[in-house]
XYZ file of C-alpha atoms in Angstrom:
461
model
C 142.298 94.470 94.186
C 139.616 97.098 93.630
C 136.850 94.531 93.150
C 138.068 92.311 95.996
C 137.626 95.167 98.491
C 133.871 94.778 98.115
C 134.007 91.153 99.278
C 135.310 92.044 102.740
C 131.969 93.437 104.062
C 130.273 90.288 102.731
C 132.776 88.100 104.620
C 132.207 90.132 107.788
C 128.436 89.794 107.442
C 128.713 86.027 106.993
C 130.977 85.854 110.033
C 128.435 87.792 112.112
C 125.685 85.353 111.065
C 127.979 82.443 111.981
C 128.547 83.823 115.490
C 124.795 84.442 115.838
C 124.179 80.734 115.275
C 127.021 79.728 117.618
C 125.908 82.076 120.403
C 122.304 80.949 120.189
C 123.302 77.287 120.225
C 125.653 77.859 123.170
C 122.877 79.604 125.117
C 120.562 76.639 124.511
C 123.304 74.240 125.607
C 124.018 76.320 128.721
C 120.338 76.157 129.725
C 120.482 72.357 129.643
C 116.976 72.105 128.196
C 115.484 74.550 130.725
C 115.200 77.770 128.721
C 113.268 79.423 131.554
C 116.479 79.465 133.609
C 118.075 81.903 131.153
C 117.788 85.606 131.896
C 117.512 86.321 128.151
C 116.138 84.131 125.416
C 118.714 82.391 123.186
C 117.847 84.701 120.305
C 119.093 87.691 122.297
C 122.421 85.951 122.916
C 122.754 85.381 119.185
C 121.639 88.937 118.409
C 124.234 90.395 120.775
C 127.006 88.336 119.180
C 125.807 89.300 115.694
C 125.695 93.028 116.456
C 129.054 93.183 118.220
C 130.973 91.191 115.622
C 129.366 93.054 112.727
C 129.918 96.503 114.230
C 133.510 95.751 115.215
C 134.348 94.338 111.802
C 132.540 96.947 109.689
C 133.725 99.795 111.916
C 137.371 98.791 111.618
C 136.963 98.155 107.898
C 135.544 101.635 107.246
C 138.173 103.303 109.420
C 141.059 101.499 107.754
C 139.534 102.054 104.317
C 139.196 105.825 104.748
C 142.467 106.284 106.615
C 144.327 104.031 104.178
C 142.969 105.849 101.131
C 143.962 109.204 102.604
C 147.457 107.955 103.454
C 147.915 106.414 99.994
C 146.851 109.685 98.335
C 149.383 111.603 100.439
C 152.155 109.215 99.411
C 151.171 109.404 95.739
C 151.066 113.210 95.765
C 154.441 113.223 97.489
C 155.888 111.031 94.754
C 154.466 113.355 92.066
C 156.034 116.415 93.697
C 159.347 114.551 94.097
C 159.375 113.871 90.364
C 158.024 117.307 89.340
C 158.534 119.903 92.112
C 157.133 122.768 90.009
C 153.829 121.078 89.202
C 150.675 122.852 90.399
C 148.435 121.194 92.984
C 145.514 120.698 90.612
C 147.815 119.152 87.990
C 149.309 116.827 90.620
C 145.822 115.712 91.645
C 144.989 114.988 88.005
C 148.238 113.040 87.630
C 147.350 110.887 90.648
C 143.898 110.240 89.208
C 145.406 109.212 85.880
C 147.929 106.970 87.641
C 145.137 105.158 89.479
C 143.286 104.643 86.208
C 146.430 103.247 84.595
C 147.004 100.941 87.567
C 143.540 99.426 87.069
C 143.941 99.190 83.303
C 141.459 101.986 82.605
C 141.927 104.845 80.105
C 143.550 108.041 81.391
C 143.555 111.609 80.118
C 147.266 111.282 79.282
C 150.276 109.058 79.947
C 153.876 109.961 80.733
C 156.807 108.754 82.831
C 155.502 110.415 85.995
C 152.109 108.740 85.746
C 153.659 105.355 85.001
C 155.935 105.618 88.036
C 153.061 106.678 90.325
C 150.896 103.865 88.920
C 153.566 101.326 89.851
C 153.747 102.732 93.376
C 149.970 102.687 93.653
C 149.789 98.988 92.710
C 152.120 98.040 95.555
C 150.366 100.318 98.062
C 146.948 99.038 97.014
C 148.039 95.431 97.540
C 149.300 96.278 101.025
C 146.127 98.191 101.793
C 143.986 95.237 100.726
C 145.997 92.883 102.937
C 145.424 95.170 105.935
C 141.708 95.408 105.192
C 141.381 91.658 104.758
C 143.229 90.655 107.945
C 142.647 93.210 110.718
C 138.822 93.673 110.570
C 138.188 89.933 110.118
C 140.561 89.022 112.945
C 139.081 91.666 115.255
C 135.528 90.532 114.515
C 136.480 86.908 115.131
C 138.169 87.789 118.431
C 135.103 89.751 119.531
C 132.858 86.803 118.673
C 135.016 84.365 120.658
C 135.000 86.650 123.707
C 131.200 86.900 123.558
C 130.864 83.113 123.384
C 132.930 82.841 126.558
C 130.606 85.284 128.360
C 127.436 83.276 127.756
C 125.898 81.902 130.951
C 122.445 81.628 132.463
C 122.370 84.972 134.279
C 123.982 87.004 131.481
C 121.772 89.968 130.469
C 122.139 89.595 126.713
C 118.787 91.272 126.033
C 119.822 94.447 127.860
C 123.110 94.559 125.987
C 121.588 93.993 122.552
C 118.894 96.618 123.178
C 121.543 99.122 124.297
C 123.490 98.512 121.099
C 120.340 98.966 118.999
C 119.545 102.235 120.786
C 123.050 103.478 120.045
C 122.769 102.479 116.382
C 119.411 104.246 116.070
C 120.806 107.348 117.758
C 123.728 107.418 115.322
C 121.356 107.054 112.363
C 119.203 109.892 113.695
C 122.298 112.051 114.127
C 123.387 111.569 110.522
C 120.729 113.972 109.208
C 121.644 116.613 111.778
C 125.382 116.293 111.149
C 124.838 116.326 107.386
C 122.830 119.540 107.660
C 125.509 121.135 109.827
C 128.212 120.078 107.374
C 126.319 121.487 104.409
C 125.663 124.794 106.164
C 129.278 125.147 107.309
C 130.641 124.390 103.842
C 128.300 126.980 102.329
C 129.290 129.588 104.908
C 133.042 129.059 104.527
C 132.936 129.129 100.728
C 130.681 132.193 100.781
C 133.053 134.071 103.090
C 135.967 133.109 100.865
C 134.094 134.385 97.814
C 133.311 137.761 99.391
C 136.911 138.070 100.578
C 138.001 137.550 96.948
C 135.774 140.339 95.603
C 136.577 142.748 98.444
C 133.432 142.156 100.550
C 131.204 143.750 97.909
C 128.011 142.170 99.239
C 125.903 144.964 97.741
C 127.424 144.297 94.317
C 126.505 140.602 94.569
C 122.923 141.138 95.777
C 121.970 144.168 93.669
C 124.394 144.138 90.751
C 122.856 143.754 87.316
C 125.744 142.077 85.457
C 126.401 138.382 86.054
C 129.523 137.058 84.381
C 131.834 136.041 87.246
C 134.251 133.947 85.172
C 134.618 136.378 82.270
C 136.962 138.693 84.124
C 139.039 136.134 85.995
C 142.686 137.145 86.238
C 145.067 134.758 87.986
C 142.223 133.238 89.976
C 140.864 136.611 91.119
C 137.242 137.391 90.228
C 136.124 140.737 88.833
C 133.908 142.290 91.522
C 132.047 144.322 88.886
C 130.644 141.205 87.187
C 129.168 139.273 90.094
C 125.754 140.923 90.242
C 123.248 138.114 90.859
C 120.082 140.217 90.686
C 119.147 138.868 87.197
C 119.403 135.328 88.569
C 117.215 136.106 91.570
C 114.579 137.790 89.418
C 114.625 134.922 86.921
C 114.220 132.351 89.696
C 111.405 134.348 91.294
C 109.641 134.883 87.964
C 109.658 131.212 86.971
C 108.682 130.111 90.502
C 105.716 132.509 90.585
C 104.505 131.282 87.189
C 104.905 127.648 88.230
C 103.056 128.097 91.522
C 100.328 130.102 89.794
C 99.697 127.033 87.662
C 100.292 124.331 90.263
C 98.588 125.627 93.424
C 95.049 126.247 92.111
C 94.942 123.142 89.938
C 96.552 120.904 92.551
C 94.441 122.183 95.448
C 91.151 122.073 93.508
C 91.983 118.578 92.279
C 92.634 117.479 95.870
C 89.320 118.994 97.045
C 87.426 117.272 94.252
C 89.034 113.878 94.871
C 88.549 114.120 98.641
C 84.955 115.433 98.900
C 83.233 115.344 95.532
C 84.531 112.407 93.497
C 82.963 108.968 93.818
C 85.036 106.028 94.984
C 85.149 104.676 91.434
C 86.463 107.952 89.990
C 88.988 108.303 92.793
C 90.448 104.826 92.209
C 91.611 105.713 88.700
C 91.911 109.528 88.810
C 94.405 109.793 91.664
C 96.891 107.213 90.286
C 96.738 108.856 86.865
C 97.412 112.250 88.430
C 100.342 110.916 90.431
C 101.933 109.444 87.304
C 103.060 112.998 86.538
C 105.380 112.832 89.573
C 107.247 109.881 88.081
C 108.057 111.496 84.749
C 111.763 112.512 84.551
C 112.379 116.246 84.500
C 114.338 115.943 81.257
C 111.116 114.751 79.602
C 109.322 117.812 80.937
C 112.130 119.970 79.593
C 111.919 118.324 76.181
C 108.142 118.800 76.192
C 108.564 122.481 77.110
C 111.180 123.121 74.420
C 109.570 121.171 71.598
C 105.841 121.636 72.228
C 104.980 124.376 74.703
C 107.512 127.024 73.647
C 106.619 126.891 69.902
C 102.929 126.920 70.801
C 103.327 130.021 72.965
C 105.447 131.718 70.314
C 102.871 130.983 67.626
C 100.014 132.171 69.833
C 101.906 135.357 70.667
C 102.564 136.104 66.995
C 98.878 135.583 66.228
C 97.846 138.282 68.702
C 100.773 140.610 68.022
C 103.067 139.718 70.928
C 106.769 138.975 70.636
C 107.526 135.731 72.484
C 111.104 134.483 72.647
C 111.961 130.941 71.590
C 113.109 130.347 75.180
C 110.857 132.109 77.674
C 110.127 132.125 81.382
C 106.463 131.492 80.607
C 107.124 128.184 78.847
C 109.419 126.955 81.612
C 107.066 128.136 84.367
C 103.953 126.540 82.861
C 105.614 123.151 82.366
C 107.230 123.333 85.798
C 103.796 124.020 87.271
C 102.440 120.905 85.561
C 105.295 118.926 87.090
C 104.507 120.236 90.609
C 100.740 119.591 90.442
C 100.884 115.955 91.700
C 103.002 116.924 94.721
C 100.531 119.555 95.881
C 97.490 117.478 94.919
C 98.605 114.258 96.615
C 99.745 115.880 99.862
C 96.704 118.154 100.061
C 94.393 115.213 99.368
C 95.926 113.212 102.217
C 95.633 116.170 104.598
C 92.008 116.917 103.635
C 91.068 113.249 104.093
C 92.649 113.293 107.555
C 90.175 115.953 108.762
C 87.671 114.111 111.036
C 84.366 113.302 109.389
C 82.610 114.483 112.554
C 83.555 118.073 111.669
C 81.876 117.728 108.288
C 78.793 116.108 109.819
C 78.492 118.896 112.374
C 78.706 121.516 109.637
C 76.075 119.729 107.580
C 73.864 119.490 110.658
C 73.989 123.271 111.059
C 72.710 123.677 107.508
C 75.962 124.451 105.690
C 76.386 123.342 102.112
C 79.248 121.137 101.001
C 81.113 124.106 99.515
C 80.650 126.128 102.716
C 81.844 123.182 104.796
C 84.998 122.851 102.735
C 85.711 126.592 102.853
C 84.866 127.229 106.525
C 85.749 123.913 108.212
C 87.868 121.544 106.148
C 90.412 123.960 104.664
C 91.156 125.770 107.977
C 91.672 122.406 109.665
C 93.947 121.230 106.838
C 95.834 124.537 106.529
C 99.182 123.344 108.017
C 99.373 120.415 105.625
C 98.365 122.508 102.630
C 101.027 125.089 103.463
C 103.586 122.281 103.706
C 102.505 120.996 100.296
C 102.853 124.471 98.775
C 106.303 124.879 100.359
C 107.353 121.551 98.872
C 106.185 122.793 95.501
C 108.145 126.034 95.908
C 111.244 124.056 96.804
C 110.859 121.924 93.681
C 110.376 125.032 91.541
C 113.385 126.833 93.016
C 115.627 123.784 92.685
C 114.593 122.693 89.198
C 117.333 122.936 86.574
C 116.662 120.809 83.494
C 113.386 122.464 82.484
C 114.947 125.928 82.796
C 117.996 124.964 80.745
C 115.898 123.561 77.903
C 112.989 126.023 77.903
C 114.059 129.312 79.545
C 117.678 129.783 78.513
C 121.038 130.149 80.214
C 121.806 133.833 79.834
C 121.418 136.213 82.777
C 118.720 138.644 81.639
C 117.438 141.373 83.965
C 113.722 141.386 83.178
C 110.319 140.666 84.678
C 108.741 139.992 81.298
C 107.640 136.321 81.229
C 107.841 136.316 77.424
C 111.641 136.778 77.433
C 114.468 134.346 78.128
C 115.790 134.220 81.691
C 117.909 131.924 83.811
C 117.846 130.784 87.425
C 120.263 130.350 90.282
C 120.426 126.560 89.989
C 121.231 126.706 86.275
C 124.132 129.052 86.928
C 125.441 126.814 89.709
C 125.540 123.886 87.287
C 127.236 125.979 84.607
C 129.891 127.170 87.061
C 130.695 123.729 88.439
C 130.741 121.978 85.055
C 132.717 124.668 83.216
C 136.351 124.616 82.160
C 137.478 127.077 84.828
C 139.477 125.763 87.785
C 137.314 124.430 90.594
C 138.844 126.820 93.160
C 137.718 129.825 91.121
C 134.238 128.595 90.163
C 133.370 127.167 93.582
C 133.091 130.578 95.230
C 130.237 131.979 93.096
C 128.490 128.611 92.999
C 128.525 128.086 96.762
C 127.502 131.690 97.365
C 124.463 131.242 95.139
C 123.657 128.042 97.014
C 123.959 129.800 100.372
C 121.624 132.540 99.152
C 119.034 129.956 98.136
C 119.419 128.301 101.534
C 118.743 131.597 103.328
C 115.708 132.348 101.150
C 114.263 128.891 101.801
C 114.851 129.294 105.536
C 113.034 132.636 105.543
C 110.098 131.131 103.640
C 109.872 128.295 106.170
C 109.843 130.732 109.101
C 107.118 132.820 107.461
C 105.071 129.699 106.747
C 105.363 128.474 110.338
C 104.240 131.835 111.698
C 101.330 131.926 109.248
C 100.220 128.444 110.236
C 100.388 129.224 113.953
C 98.361 132.372 113.491
C 95.580 131.080 111.286
C 95.311 127.399 112.031
C 92.136 126.039 113.607
C 92.512 123.841 116.688
C 89.963 121.107 117.423
C 89.531 118.788 120.388
């Protein structure tokens, strides 16, 4: 039944197209050959029928799918606890997951009598759930289509109705981003508060502590408040980000200036696409390049001049990360610089300014908001990068500002916490708290950037 569930939206879509054709044909028949007598064109009658039947069918399908899955999970967990009252919640959830795999003929982590019994129950519930999904949404969509066909007449305002539905759909789509952001922020806040409640509200220990090993001292799900100092992670993230932006910003910005104001059209046609190819390279390739090529090269160079460079260093990760960020800054800055009106350049040239003076005094101030946005995007990529750091900078929390030593970042530790062997309830607290800290830092950077742009931007009529 699992594969057949995916056919129901296809059936609903075909039904909506069918009612579109019927409604349009009925509108033409109602006009009696005089389409000018209709308030709305026949296409709007068909569009209204299509939208209503599709939304009714898909809406009911999604509601019944989510509600049915939740109800089935409750029944399955109840059966597990009936068979094994002393089983822990996380073990019961795993048993339900294994039972579902067994019901579909897929491999499970283990098999026993409890899982076999729950798998049998799940097969019967899944069949019933599929029957409900196959009948109710299709019947409701068909009924809605029939009712719309009965409403079609010459003075019916189908265009107004279809446009109102489209406005509502667009408003819902626009609200998804806002609601998603609110959900993410609320989940971060709740998990962060739970984490600090676990360690006794030692916020100072988390922000300024120098020892990060939150799962080493776990006792019965309780974290050791003396081992949750995230300062090494913050310093490692800052160190690698600074190195990456030191590489990316000058090269990316100068490349954008050259391509926008100095390069010929022929050079620009092949140079910009080649530069943007860097943005399409997977980060794991960058990480492999940093670990295999850049890190040994830096270590060998350091030994030649008497410096001790670790096999995994912040410098190697930062340099390669900067190379990865160059196309983002270059492409966005190039687009912003090209959007500056040519009349500003011509006026500067007319006053006797050189090309370099025009770029420095006219073009860059006018393009400042876009350039700041490009730099912020680069900072976000540097802060959120994980694979390059894992492969080239290390995974151990090291309190240092020396770029030649191994460090780790916040994102790497989040991945290690979530993918570890510790129970999710215990590891989620430190991981979400680190994520909330990154969110706050990014928000502060955005506020500072907005204030900087408003203060120094040049306004032109």
